[in-house]
Tab-separated table of C-alpha atoms in Angstrom:
chain	number	residue	atom	x	y	z
A	721	UNK	CA	125.149	107.772	65.611
A	722	UNK	CA	125.164	106.269	61.764
A	723	UNK	CA	122.710	104.069	60.995
A	724	UNK	CA	124.229	103.518	57.432
A	725	UNK	CA	127.483	102.443	56.373
A	726	UNK	CA	129.353	104.418	54.129
A	727	UNK	CA	130.599	104.189	50.909
A	728	UNK	CA	134.361	104.138	51.933
A	729	UNK	CA	133.405	101.599	54.316
A	730	UNK	CA	131.944	99.352	51.818
A	731	UNK	CA	134.882	99.458	49.236
A	732	UNK	CA	137.522	98.851	52.867
A	733	UNK	CA	135.251	95.721	52.866
A	734	UNK	CA	136.090	94.755	49.793
A	735	UNK	CA	139.601	95.813	49.610
A	736	UNK	CA	139.978	93.675	52.802
A	737	UNK	CA	137.894	90.684	53.314
A	738	UNK	CA	138.348	87.799	51.767
A	739	UNK	CA	136.113	86.465	48.669
A	740	UNK	CA	135.722	83.037	47.560
A	741	UNK	CA	134.482	81.497	44.080
A	742	UNK	CA	133.847	77.610	44.801
A	743	UNK	CA	133.385	75.849	41.642
A	744	UNK	CA	135.331	72.775	40.209
A	745	UNK	CA	134.706	74.323	36.332
A	746	UNK	CA	137.495	76.581	35.227
A	747	UNK	CA	136.245	79.078	33.056
A	748	UNK	CA	133.366	79.708	35.177
A	749	UNK	CA	135.368	80.268	38.473
A	750	UNK	CA	137.412	82.612	36.196
A	751	UNK	CA	135.053	84.659	34.945
A	752	UNK	CA	132.924	84.389	38.285
A	753	UNK	CA	136.506	85.293	40.660
A	754	UNK	CA	137.177	88.298	37.166
A	755	UNK	CA	133.975	89.859	37.719
A	756	UNK	CA	134.380	90.033	40.915
A	757	UNK	CA	137.937	91.265	40.768
A	758	UNK	CA	136.279	94.052	38.675
A	759	UNK	CA	133.929	95.094	41.041
A	760	UNK	CA	136.806	95.984	43.560
A	761	UNK	CA	137.071	93.073	45.411
A	762	UNK	CA	141.196	92.426	45.515
A	763	UNK	CA	140.949	89.233	48.270
A	764	UNK	CA	139.302	86.886	45.894
A	765	UNK	CA	140.068	83.180	46.462
A	766	UNK	CA	139.563	80.929	43.517
A	767	UNK	CA	138.795	76.492	44.260
A	768	UNK	CA	138.817	74.479	42.038
A	769	UNK	CA	136.151	72.009	43.817
A	770	UNK	CA	131.994	71.898	43.803
A	771	UNK	CA	130.005	71.257	46.678
A	772	UNK	CA	129.807	67.197	46.641
A	773	UNK	CA	133.772	67.170	47.011
A	774	UNK	CA	133.100	68.614	50.597
A	775	UNK	CA	135.717	71.917	50.367
A	776	UNK	CA	138.491	72.087	53.488
A	777	UNK	CA	137.317	75.979	53.338
A	778	UNK	CA	137.932	77.430	56.845
A	779	UNK	CA	135.415	80.215	56.266
A	780	UNK	CA	134.787	83.128	59.391
A	781	UNK	CA	132.869	85.575	60.515
A	782	UNK	CA	135.414	87.574	59.191
A	783	UNK	CA	135.165	87.038	55.501
A	784	UNK	CA	133.065	89.031	52.980
A	785	UNK	CA	131.334	86.240	51.077
A	786	UNK	CA	131.051	84.089	48.718
A	787	UNK	CA	129.549	81.729	45.321
A	788	UNK	CA	129.176	78.666	45.104
A	789	UNK	CA	128.773	76.949	41.157
A	790	UNK	CA	126.364	74.299	41.443
A	791	UNK	CA	126.292	73.519	37.575
A	792	UNK	CA	123.116	71.933	36.748
A	793	UNK	CA	122.297	70.426	39.806
A	794	UNK	CA	118.142	70.882	40.769
A	795	UNK	CA	118.447	69.220	43.665
A	796	UNK	CA	118.327	71.478	46.157
A	797	UNK	CA	117.945	68.655	49.568
A	798	UNK	CA	121.756	68.506	50.324
A	799	UNK	CA	122.769	71.364	48.527
A	800	UNK	CA	121.057	73.933	51.129
A	801	UNK	CA	122.414	72.165	55.145
A	802	UNK	CA	126.073	71.560	53.368
A	803	UNK	CA	125.571	75.752	52.304
A	804	UNK	CA	124.242	76.322	55.489
A	805	UNK	CA	126.915	74.023	57.229
A	806	UNK	CA	129.609	75.754	55.751
A	807	UNK	CA	128.849	79.514	55.821
A	808	UNK	CA	128.692	81.735	58.804
A	809	UNK	CA	125.665	83.726	59.161
A	810	UNK	CA	127.443	86.832	59.220
A	811	UNK	CA	128.878	85.798	55.560
A	812	UNK	CA	127.770	87.109	52.060
A	813	UNK	CA	126.387	83.575	49.519
A	814	UNK	CA	124.787	83.338	46.663
A	815	UNK	CA	124.303	80.122	44.475
A	816	UNK	CA	125.155	80.039	40.831
A	817	UNK	CA	124.084	77.375	38.139
A	818	UNK	CA	123.143	76.898	34.512
A	819	UNK	CA	119.294	76.549	35.474
A	820	UNK	CA	117.316	79.106	34.351
A	821	UNK	CA	114.454	77.743	36.693
A	822	UNK	CA	112.145	79.787	38.801
A	823	UNK	CA	110.640	77.271	40.518
A	824	UNK	CA	114.443	76.369	41.525
A	825	UNK	CA	115.124	80.459	42.507
A	826	UNK	CA	112.153	80.262	44.436
A	827	UNK	CA	113.776	76.685	46.263
A	828	UNK	CA	116.560	78.471	47.135
A	829	UNK	CA	114.972	81.690	48.730
A	830	UNK	CA	112.610	79.628	50.667
A	831	UNK	CA	116.114	78.714	52.519
A	832	UNK	CA	117.298	82.898	52.811
A	833	UNK	CA	119.784	81.577	49.497
A	834	UNK	CA	120.014	83.608	46.652
A	835	UNK	CA	120.093	82.260	43.155
A	836	UNK	CA	121.176	83.507	40.303
A	837	UNK	CA	121.679	82.070	36.320
A	838	UNK	CA	125.002	82.128	35.153
A	839	UNK	CA	124.026	83.494	30.952
A	840	UNK	CA	121.518	85.824	31.898
A	841	UNK	CA	122.181	87.241	35.964
A	842	UNK	CA	125.625	88.312	36.154
A	843	UNK	CA	125.012	91.807	36.645
A	844	UNK	CA	123.067	91.106	39.159
A	845	UNK	CA	125.205	89.199	41.068
A	846	UNK	CA	127.858	91.201	41.251
A	847	UNK	CA	125.222	94.215	42.159
A	848	UNK	CA	123.999	92.058	44.982
A	849	UNK	CA	127.315	91.213	46.233
A	850	UNK	CA	128.405	94.483	46.068
A	851	UNK	CA	125.568	96.013	48.246
A	852	UNK	CA	126.186	92.576	50.641
A	853	UNK	CA	122.443	92.372	50.766
A	854	UNK	CA	121.650	88.988	52.407
A	855	UNK	CA	118.563	87.151	53.345
A	856	UNK	CA	117.632	86.632	56.772
A	857	UNK	CA	117.090	82.921	57.161
A	858	UNK	CA	116.271	80.605	59.451
A	859	UNK	CA	118.998	78.666	61.564
A	860	UNK	CA	118.337	76.334	64.421
A	861	UNK	CA	121.391	74.667	66.821
A	862	UNK	CA	122.483	71.780	66.478
A	863	UNK	CA	122.701	69.479	69.754
A	864	UNK	CA	125.386	66.765	69.773
A	865	UNK	CA	124.717	64.610	72.458
A	866	UNK	CA	127.422	62.275	73.983
A	867	UNK	CA	126.295	59.367	76.253
A	868	UNK	CA	128.504	57.646	78.352
A	869	UNK	CA	128.889	55.146	81.714
A	870	UNK	CA	129.584	57.134	85.015
A	871	UNK	CA	132.766	56.145	86.399
A	872	UNK	CA	135.958	57.519	84.689
A	873	UNK	CA	135.455	55.989	81.660
A	874	UNK	CA	136.623	59.077	79.768
A	875	UNK	CA	133.468	59.954	78.082
A	876	UNK	CA	133.813	64.070	79.515
A	877	UNK	CA	137.791	63.721	77.443
A	878	UNK	CA	136.063	61.914	74.210
A	879	UNK	CA	133.085	65.250	74.531
A	880	UNK	CA	135.421	68.337	74.967
A	881	UNK	CA	138.057	66.560	72.392
A	882	UNK	CA	134.757	66.542	70.321
A	883	UNK	CA	133.581	69.949	71.019
A	884	UNK	CA	137.447	71.254	70.349
A	885	UNK	CA	136.990	69.594	67.139
A	886	UNK	CA	133.925	71.450	65.754
A	887	UNK	CA	135.007	74.708	66.570
A	888	UNK	CA	138.768	74.438	65.147
A	889	UNK	CA	137.327	72.934	61.725
A	890	UNK	CA	133.860	75.181	61.430
A	891	UNK	CA	135.167	78.018	63.661
A	892	UNK	CA	131.704	79.138	64.319
A	893	UNK	CA	130.787	79.877	68.537
A	894	UNK	CA	129.647	76.623	69.790
A	895	UNK	CA	128.330	75.389	73.837
A	896	UNK	CA	129.777	73.022	75.504
A	897	UNK	CA	127.151	71.478	78.535
A	898	UNK	CA	128.195	68.840	80.797
A	899	UNK	CA	125.771	67.148	83.323
A	900	UNK	CA	125.690	66.838	86.873
A	901	UNK	CA	127.515	63.196	86.949
A	902	UNK	CA	130.821	64.995	84.807
A	903	UNK	CA	133.841	65.406	85.582
A	904	UNK	CA	135.411	67.896	87.820
A	905	UNK	CA	138.822	67.728	86.592
A	906	UNK	CA	137.905	69.577	83.541
A	907	UNK	CA	140.264	72.354	84.305
A	908	UNK	CA	143.077	70.003	83.336
A	909	UNK	CA	141.693	68.862	80.020
A	910	UNK	CA	140.606	72.717	79.108
A	911	UNK	CA	144.419	74.908	80.780
A	912	UNK	CA	140.980	76.984	82.606
A	913	UNK	CA	140.677	77.677	86.742
A	914	UNK	CA	136.506	77.208	87.092
A	915	UNK	CA	135.392	79.163	88.503
A	916	UNK	CA	132.636	80.940	86.093
A	917	UNK	CA	129.230	78.694	85.089
A	918	UNK	CA	130.536	79.591	81.401
A	919	UNK	CA	134.219	79.467	80.915
A	920	UNK	CA	135.333	80.505	77.854
A	921	UNK	CA	137.634	78.037	75.982
A	922	UNK	CA	139.336	79.431	73.132
A	923	UNK	CA	138.347	83.200	71.140
A	924	UNK	CA	137.442	81.826	67.414
């Protein structure tokens, strides 16, 4: 049994899996993309947007990683939740920016996100991407409740459509739980026979 991946496996992942570069600054975007390609990543996708513009990225657990340029921003309260919502747990992720503040880097570390200064830590960024070392972070499930009146007002249908849209948009495992007074006709909505307590709606 192999406890550690072989070098060939790492190279194969770099060649086959997508790596995203998210930066609205064209020069920075091109430079980071070039660094990753020189490091052996063949599937580099450049996205000329910033995190504030709510980029429509369909990042899946099968992708390799993403680097996010935050420019001169130092207020992370809105940055961290956006990253955790967009990037699946198993995907390598880091943040780069212009600030060389140690306090900023430590603030990201508390949430399990690595931060690299663009001027002095580019080599460290590349080395970390190659080794795919991800810091462990605490993530909690998000609970969405949809409440409605009893009596066929379409609440179950709305709830199912909502969870279906979330799964398609975020590509992450989701659990749909229905109360005792919920519709018994979910098989008509899902197109699946409800014979078990847990039925797979669709594979991600």
